[in-house]
Amino acid sequence: KPNHNNHVIIDDSGFFTTFTTPPKKVAVLFSSYAQVWQDAGGTISITVPDSIDRSLVKKEDVTVVGNGDGRAINVERLLKLKPDLVILTNDYPEHVELAEILRDNEIKTLLFQIDSFLDYLSMLKSFTTILNTQDRYQTYGTEVLNTVEQIIEETSNVKNPPKVLFLLASLQGIKVMSTNHFVGDMLNDMKAINTVSDSSILSDKLSPEILSTLNVDQIYISIMEDSV
């Protein structure tokens, strides 16, 4: 007899994972996904230092198994903890390799890659489905989408769209970015004109010379680490 409580989730690596009950011991090893899992109604038992540094979880409530951003994970320790679910990012090759190890050890593992708002909605939908908290998708998904669509509608007929510069700041430096980024796509949706289109500029770190050649109205900065 089929179990109608089964939920099959397809992650961004194309892997199918079946859930019959919400997982209780969960490892979120990419801090940007920690907030989404908690917004969906989940709790985090295992994570990386970034999640603590960003005040997404309390140090005393979790077990840490990796370095700052979670690229280097103590695999042996993670396996000994026997999590019910591990959430990783497809952006890190190290996480893709880790997913194979975990699945070989019969640990449920999901890989996600968030490059757009629709990607975020898809991940949130997966989480609320796993946790049986569909009401939270309404709050953190549908209602946010309605707000986004309203903003896009309000900016669709702007006569003089602003010229903008989008910067990505990390411990490695500051880089000028085009629309090939979550925030860049959002600015594009709001009809802002990204002044950067030259690929040679995109590959360079920010310099006074670059700034002097760009006539911009607004500058947007996305910070990758809280310690920047």
Coordinates of C-alpha atoms in Angstrom, one line a residue:
K1 CA 0.0 0.0 0.0
P2 CA 1.5 3.4 -1.0
N3 CA 2.4 5.9 1.6
H4 CA 0.6 9.1 0.6
N5 CA 2.8 11.1 3.0
N6 CA 5.9 10.5 0.8
H7 CA 7.4 13.6 -0.7
V8 CA 10.0 13.3 -3.5
I9 CA 12.3 16.2 -3.8
I10 CA 14.5 16.8 -6.9
D11 CA 17.5 19.0 -6.0
D12 CA 19.6 21.1 -8.4
S13 CA 21.9 18.3 -9.1
G14 CA 18.9 16.3 -10.5
F15 CA 19.0 13.8 -7.6
F16 CA 15.7 12.4 -6.3
T17 CA 15.3 12.1 -2.5
T18 CA 12.2 10.7 -0.8
F19 CA 11.0 11.9 2.6
T20 CA 8.3 10.2 4.6
T21 CA 8.7 12.3 7.8
P22 CA 10.3 15.7 8.4
P23 CA 14.0 15.3 9.3
K24 CA 14.9 16.2 12.9
K25 CA 18.7 16.3 12.9
V26 CA 19.6 18.6 10.0
A27 CA 23.0 19.8 8.8
V28 CA 23.0 23.1 6.8
L29 CA 26.6 23.6 5.6
F30 CA 26.1 26.8 3.6
S31 CA 25.0 29.7 5.7
S32 CA 22.9 31.5 3.1
Y33 CA 20.5 28.5 3.1
A34 CA 20.3 28.4 6.9
Q35 CA 17.8 31.3 7.1
V36 CA 15.6 29.7 4.4
W37 CA 15.5 26.4 6.2
Q38 CA 14.5 28.1 9.4
D39 CA 11.9 30.3 7.6
A40 CA 10.4 27.1 6.4
G41 CA 10.0 26.0 10.0
G42 CA 13.1 23.8 10.3
T43 CA 15.7 23.7 13.0
I44 CA 19.5 23.3 12.5
S45 CA 21.6 20.9 14.5
I46 CA 24.9 21.0 12.5
T47 CA 26.4 23.9 10.6
V48 CA 29.4 25.9 9.7
P49 CA 31.0 29.0 11.5
D50 CA 29.5 31.4 9.0
S51 CA 26.0 30.6 10.3
I52 CA 27.0 31.5 13.8
D53 CA 29.0 34.7 12.7
R54 CA 25.9 35.9 10.9
S55 CA 23.7 35.3 14.0
L56 CA 21.5 32.8 12.1
V57 CA 22.1 30.2 14.9
K58 CA 23.4 30.3 18.4
K59 CA 26.8 28.6 19.0
E60 CA 25.5 26.6 22.0
D61 CA 22.6 25.1 19.9
V62 CA 24.7 23.6 17.1
T63 CA 27.6 21.4 16.3
V64 CA 30.2 22.9 13.9
V65 CA 31.8 20.6 11.3
G66 CA 33.7 22.9 9.0
N67 CA 35.6 26.1 8.4
G68 CA 34.2 29.6 7.9
D69 CA 32.2 29.3 4.7
G70 CA 31.8 25.5 4.8
R71 CA 34.1 24.6 1.8
A72 CA 36.2 22.3 4.0
I73 CA 34.1 20.0 6.0
N74 CA 35.2 17.4 8.6
V75 CA 33.6 14.5 6.8
E76 CA 34.5 11.9 9.4
R77 CA 32.9 14.0 12.2
L78 CA 29.8 14.6 10.0
L79 CA 29.3 10.9 9.3
K80 CA 29.6 10.1 13.0
L81 CA 26.9 12.6 13.8
K82 CA 24.5 10.7 11.5
P83 CA 22.3 13.6 10.4
D84 CA 18.9 12.9 8.9
L85 CA 19.5 15.5 6.2
V86 CA 22.4 17.5 4.9
I87 CA 21.8 20.6 2.8
L88 CA 24.7 21.8 0.6
T89 CA 25.4 24.2 -2.2
N90 CA 26.0 23.2 -5.8
D91 CA 28.3 26.3 -6.1
Y92 CA 31.1 24.5 -4.2
P93 CA 32.8 21.6 -6.0
E94 CA 33.8 20.4 -2.5
H95 CA 30.1 20.1 -1.6
V96 CA 29.3 18.2 -4.8
E97 CA 32.0 15.7 -3.8
L98 CA 30.7 15.6 -0.3
A99 CA 27.2 14.8 -1.5
E100 CA 28.5 11.7 -3.2
I101 CA 30.2 10.5 0.0
L102 CA 27.1 11.2 2.1
R103 CA 24.7 9.4 -0.3
D104 CA 27.1 6.4 -0.4
N105 CA 26.6 6.3 3.3
E106 CA 22.8 6.5 2.9
I107 CA 22.5 10.0 4.3
K108 CA 19.8 12.1 2.6
T109 CA 21.5 15.0 0.9
L110 CA 20.2 18.0 -1.1
L111 CA 22.3 20.3 -3.3
F112 CA 20.9 23.7 -4.3
Q113 CA 22.1 26.6 -6.4
I114 CA 20.4 30.0 -6.0
D115 CA 21.0 32.3 -8.9
S116 CA 17.6 34.0 -9.1
F117 CA 14.5 34.8 -7.0
L118 CA 12.8 31.9 -8.8
D119 CA 15.6 29.6 -7.6
Y120 CA 14.9 30.8 -4.1
L121 CA 11.2 30.1 -4.4
S122 CA 12.0 26.6 -5.7
M123 CA 14.2 25.8 -2.7
L124 CA 11.7 27.3 -0.2
K125 CA 9.0 25.1 -1.8
S126 CA 11.2 22.0 -1.4
F127 CA 11.8 22.9 2.3
T128 CA 8.2 23.5 3.2
T129 CA 7.2 20.4 1.4
I130 CA 9.7 18.3 3.4
L131 CA 8.6 19.9 6.6
N132 CA 4.8 19.9 5.9
T133 CA 4.8 23.7 6.5
Q134 CA 3.1 24.9 3.3
D135 CA 1.7 27.9 5.2
R136 CA 5.2 29.2 5.5
Y137 CA 5.6 29.2 1.7
Q138 CA 2.7 31.6 1.6
T139 CA 4.5 33.9 4.0
Y140 CA 8.0 33.7 2.8
G141 CA 7.3 32.9 -0.8
T142 CA 4.0 34.0 -2.3
E143 CA 3.7 37.2 -0.3
V144 CA 7.3 38.2 -1.1
L145 CA 6.7 37.3 -4.8
N146 CA 3.7 39.6 -4.8
T147 CA 5.8 42.4 -3.4
V148 CA 8.6 41.8 -6.0
E149 CA 6.1 41.8 -8.9
Q150 CA 4.5 45.0 -7.6
I151 CA 7.9 46.7 -7.5
I152 CA 8.7 45.5 -11.0
E153 CA 5.4 46.8 -12.2
E154 CA 6.0 50.2 -10.6
T155 CA 9.4 50.6 -12.2
S156 CA 8.4 49.2 -15.6
N157 CA 7.6 52.7 -17.1
V158 CA 10.3 54.7 -15.5
K159 CA 11.2 57.5 -18.0
N160 CA 14.8 58.1 -16.7
P161 CA 16.1 54.8 -15.3
P162 CA 19.1 55.2 -13.0
K163 CA 22.6 54.2 -14.1
V164 CA 23.9 51.9 -11.5
L165 CA 27.2 50.1 -10.5
F166 CA 26.9 46.8 -8.8
L167 CA 29.9 45.7 -6.6
L168 CA 30.6 42.3 -5.0
A169 CA 32.7 42.6 -1.8
S170 CA 34.5 39.7 -0.3
L171 CA 37.7 39.1 1.7
Q172 CA 39.5 38.7 -1.6
G173 CA 38.5 42.3 -2.7
I174 CA 35.8 44.2 -4.5
K175 CA 34.8 43.3 -8.0
V176 CA 32.6 45.0 -10.5
M177 CA 29.7 42.8 -11.6
S178 CA 27.3 42.7 -14.5
T179 CA 23.8 41.1 -14.4
N180 CA 25.1 37.5 -14.1
H181 CA 24.3 37.6 -10.4
F182 CA 21.2 37.4 -8.2
V183 CA 21.3 41.1 -7.3
G184 CA 22.3 42.1 -10.9
D185 CA 19.2 40.4 -12.2
M186 CA 17.0 42.1 -9.7
L187 CA 18.4 45.5 -10.7
N188 CA 17.8 44.6 -14.3
D189 CA 14.2 43.6 -13.6
M190 CA 13.7 47.1 -12.1
K191 CA 14.9 48.6 -15.3
A192 CA 18.1 50.0 -13.8
I193 CA 20.9 50.4 -16.3
N194 CA 24.1 48.6 -15.3
T195 CA 26.9 50.7 -16.6
V196 CA 29.2 47.8 -16.8
S197 CA 29.1 45.6 -20.0
D198 CA 32.7 45.2 -20.9
S199 CA 33.8 41.7 -19.9
S200 CA 37.4 42.9 -19.4
I201 CA 36.2 45.3 -16.7
L202 CA 34.2 42.5 -15.0
S203 CA 37.3 40.4 -14.4
D204 CA 39.2 43.2 -12.7
K205 CA 39.1 44.2 -9.1
L206 CA 37.7 47.7 -8.4
S207 CA 40.1 50.5 -8.9
P208 CA 39.8 54.3 -9.0
E209 CA 40.5 54.2 -12.7
I210 CA 37.3 52.1 -13.3
L211 CA 35.2 54.4 -11.1
S212 CA 36.5 57.5 -13.0
T213 CA 35.3 56.1 -16.3
L214 CA 31.8 55.2 -15.1
N215 CA 29.1 57.9 -14.8
V216 CA 26.7 56.3 -12.3
D217 CA 23.7 57.5 -10.3
Q218 CA 23.6 54.8 -7.7
I219 CA 26.1 52.1 -6.4
Y220 CA 24.9 48.8 -4.9
I221 CA 27.2 46.6 -2.9
S222 CA 26.6 42.9 -2.1
I223 CA 28.7 41.7 0.9
M224 CA 29.8 38.0 0.8
E225 CA 31.3 37.9 4.3
D226 CA 30.2 39.7 7.4
S227 CA 33.9 40.5 8.3
V228 CA 34.4 42.5 5.1

